[in-house]
């Protein structure tokens, strides 16, 4: 069982930036053996795909709504997966979750392990 912990959420004005990080709670686990994804869920809405990255970090994929604004990356030395979010919009407000899975995918069921989420609020 891999335990994921997200950090970096907060309150930011529209047009601002935040950097989310996902790490494991135990040193024994490594995120480098998993394809990783970020999802988000806004109040009253279903959880939706944001971004994903392969084990090597060589392939990434993004939801159309965040392309050109968000960047997913791996911190191999730190054993983290990061989501740099720029030009934030009020509609980006949601709880953001990182997930670890066996395949690179936009669908949530492809991921086996999930964090508890971190709140991102973008004010207009």
mmCIF file of C-alpha atoms in Angstrom:
data_model
loop_
_atom_site.group_PDB
_atom_site.id
_atom_site.type_symbol
_atom_site.label_atom_id
_atom_site.label_comp_id
_atom_site.label_asym_id
_atom_site.label_seq_id
_atom_site.Cartn_x
_atom_site.Cartn_y
_atom_site.Cartn_z
ATOM 1 C CA UNK A 1 0.000 0.000 0.000
ATOM 2 C CA UNK A 2 1.513 3.287 -1.128
ATOM 3 C CA UNK A 3 0.457 6.308 0.894
ATOM 4 C CA UNK A 4 0.523 9.547 -1.077
ATOM 5 C CA UNK A 5 0.649 13.004 0.452
ATOM 6 C CA UNK A 6 -0.102 16.184 -1.476
ATOM 7 C CA UNK A 7 1.135 19.623 -0.485
ATOM 8 C CA UNK A 8 1.298 23.120 -1.869
ATOM 9 C CA UNK A 9 -2.341 24.043 -2.125
ATOM 10 C CA UNK A 10 -3.707 27.362 -0.968
ATOM 11 C CA UNK A 11 -5.488 30.558 -1.900
ATOM 12 C CA UNK A 12 -4.261 32.563 -4.882
ATOM 13 C CA UNK A 13 -5.617 35.353 -7.029
ATOM 14 C CA UNK A 14 -6.565 34.760 -10.642
ATOM 15 C CA UNK A 15 -3.481 34.892 -12.840
ATOM 16 C CA UNK A 16 -1.270 33.650 -10.048
ATOM 17 C CA UNK A 17 0.706 30.435 -9.663
ATOM 18 C CA UNK A 18 0.937 27.495 -7.300
ATOM 19 C CA UNK A 19 3.150 24.430 -7.224
ATOM 20 C CA UNK A 20 1.703 21.200 -5.914
ATOM 21 C CA UNK A 21 3.863 18.295 -4.819
ATOM 22 C CA UNK A 22 3.056 14.650 -4.235
ATOM 23 C CA UNK A 23 5.263 12.478 -2.054
ATOM 24 C CA UNK A 24 5.053 9.213 -0.205
ATOM 25 C CA UNK A 25 4.656 9.053 3.537
ATOM 26 C CA UNK A 26 7.260 6.302 3.893
ATOM 27 C CA UNK A 27 10.839 6.222 2.641
ATOM 28 C CA UNK A 28 10.398 2.617 1.567
ATOM 29 C CA UNK A 29 8.077 3.601 -1.272
ATOM 30 C CA UNK A 30 9.197 5.179 -4.492
ATOM 31 C CA UNK A 31 7.013 7.016 -6.947
ATOM 32 C CA UNK A 32 9.438 6.194 -9.738
ATOM 33 C CA UNK A 33 7.904 2.753 -10.184
ATOM 34 C CA UNK A 34 4.473 4.172 -10.978
ATOM 35 C CA UNK A 35 2.883 6.200 -13.684
ATOM 36 C CA UNK A 36 1.474 9.187 -11.865
ATOM 37 C CA UNK A 37 -1.496 11.440 -12.337
ATOM 38 C CA UNK A 38 -3.159 14.528 -10.952
ATOM 39 C CA UNK A 39 -6.925 14.811 -10.750
ATOM 40 C CA UNK A 40 -9.209 17.448 -9.279
ATOM 41 C CA UNK A 41 -12.720 17.660 -7.923
ATOM 42 C CA UNK A 42 -14.707 20.851 -7.575
ATOM 43 C CA UNK A 43 -17.742 21.099 -5.275
ATOM 44 C CA UNK A 44 -20.755 19.388 -6.803
ATOM 45 C CA UNK A 45 -18.731 18.023 -9.713
ATOM 46 C CA UNK A 46 -17.155 14.701 -10.571
ATOM 47 C CA UNK A 47 -13.453 14.098 -10.212
ATOM 48 C CA UNK A 48 -11.690 15.005 -13.438
ATOM 49 C CA UNK A 49 -8.327 14.308 -15.011
ATOM 50 C CA UNK A 50 -5.698 17.047 -14.965
ATOM 51 C CA UNK A 51 -2.329 15.596 -15.969
ATOM 52 C CA UNK A 52 -0.322 12.396 -16.083
ATOM 53 C CA UNK A 53 3.337 11.406 -16.453
ATOM 54 C CA UNK A 54 5.135 8.162 -17.175
ATOM 55 C CA UNK A 55 7.648 6.460 -14.888
ATOM 56 C CA UNK A 56 10.550 7.877 -16.847
ATOM 57 C CA UNK A 57 9.011 11.314 -17.059
ATOM 58 C CA UNK A 58 9.385 11.182 -20.813
ATOM 59 C CA UNK A 59 5.697 11.286 -21.700
ATOM 60 C CA UNK A 60 3.083 13.617 -20.299
ATOM 61 C CA UNK A 61 -0.555 14.279 -21.060
ATOM 62 C CA UNK A 62 -2.904 17.063 -20.019
ATOM 63 C CA UNK A 63 -6.554 17.898 -19.963
ATOM 64 C CA UNK A 64 -7.431 20.453 -22.624
ATOM 65 C CA UNK A 65 -8.531 22.887 -19.934
ATOM 66 C CA UNK A 66 -5.028 23.125 -18.461
ATOM 67 C CA UNK A 67 -2.772 22.703 -21.501
ATOM 68 C CA UNK A 68 -0.235 25.483 -21.752
ATOM 69 C CA UNK A 69 -0.823 26.538 -18.134
ATOM 70 C CA UNK A 70 0.024 23.458 -16.037
ATOM 71 C CA UNK A 71 3.194 21.362 -16.123
ATOM 72 C CA UNK A 72 3.615 17.960 -14.512
ATOM 73 C CA UNK A 73 7.137 16.805 -13.681
ATOM 74 C CA UNK A 74 9.092 14.364 -11.589
ATOM 75 C CA UNK A 75 11.610 15.157 -8.908
ATOM 76 C CA UNK A 76 13.538 11.919 -9.043
ATOM 77 C CA UNK A 77 16.016 12.796 -6.313
ATOM 78 C CA UNK A 78 13.248 13.993 -4.023
ATOM 79 C CA UNK A 79 10.887 11.141 -4.950
ATOM 80 C CA UNK A 80 8.120 13.580 -5.797
ATOM 81 C CA UNK A 81 5.726 14.380 -8.606
ATOM 82 C CA UNK A 82 4.955 18.051 -9.053
ATOM 83 C CA UNK A 83 2.276 20.103 -10.735
ATOM 84 C CA UNK A 84 3.246 23.653 -11.622
ATOM 85 C CA UNK A 85 0.097 25.683 -12.149
ATOM 86 C CA UNK A 86 0.364 29.063 -13.831
ATOM 87 C CA UNK A 87 -2.207 31.584 -15.028
ATOM 88 C CA UNK A 88 -4.714 30.167 -12.599
ATOM 89 C CA UNK A 89 -8.404 30.814 -13.139
ATOM 90 C CA UNK A 90 -11.321 30.719 -10.699
ATOM 91 C CA UNK A 91 -12.553 27.587 -12.473
ATOM 92 C CA UNK A 92 -9.364 25.817 -11.383
ATOM 93 C CA UNK A 93 -10.679 25.911 -7.814
ATOM 94 C CA UNK A 94 -10.915 22.320 -6.579
ATOM 95 C CA UNK A 95 -9.381 19.702 -4.354
ATOM 96 C CA UNK A 96 -6.378 18.313 -6.199
ATOM 97 C CA UNK A 97 -5.413 14.659 -5.813
ATOM 98 C CA UNK A 98 -2.321 12.806 -6.899
ATOM 99 C CA UNK A 99 -2.609 9.176 -7.900
ATOM 100 C CA UNK A 100 -0.248 6.294 -8.637
ATOM 101 C CA UNK A 101 -1.062 3.658 -11.188
ATOM 102 C CA UNK A 102 0.124 0.996 -13.524
ATOM 103 C CA UNK A 103 -0.680 2.744 -16.775
ATOM 104 C CA UNK A 104 -0.615 6.284 -18.068
ATOM 105 C CA UNK A 105 -4.253 7.207 -18.419
ATOM 106 C CA UNK A 106 -6.856 9.940 -18.169
ATOM 107 C CA UNK A 107 -9.305 7.673 -16.353
ATOM 108 C CA UNK A 108 -9.339 7.440 -12.586
ATOM 109 C CA UNK A 109 -9.801 3.672 -12.408
ATOM 110 C CA UNK A 110 -6.342 3.155 -13.927
ATOM 111 C CA UNK A 111 -4.778 4.450 -10.708
ATOM 112 C CA UNK A 112 -4.459 2.245 -7.646
ATOM 113 C CA UNK A 113 -3.360 4.649 -4.926
ATOM 114 C CA UNK A 114 -4.672 8.100 -4.072
ATOM 115 C CA UNK A 115 -3.715 10.891 -1.741
ATOM 116 C CA UNK A 116 -6.108 12.768 0.530
ATOM 117 C CA UNK A 117 -6.048 15.878 -1.625
ATOM 118 C CA UNK A 118 -5.014 19.493 -1.234
ATOM 119 C CA UNK A 119 -7.347 22.464 -1.655
ATOM 120 C CA UNK A 120 -6.645 25.034 -4.348
ATOM 121 C CA UNK A 121 -8.779 28.160 -4.322
ATOM 122 C CA UNK A 122 -8.462 30.817 -7.004
ATOM 123 C CA UNK A 123 -10.170 34.130 -6.298
ATOM 124 C CA UNK A 124 -11.364 36.442 -9.041
#
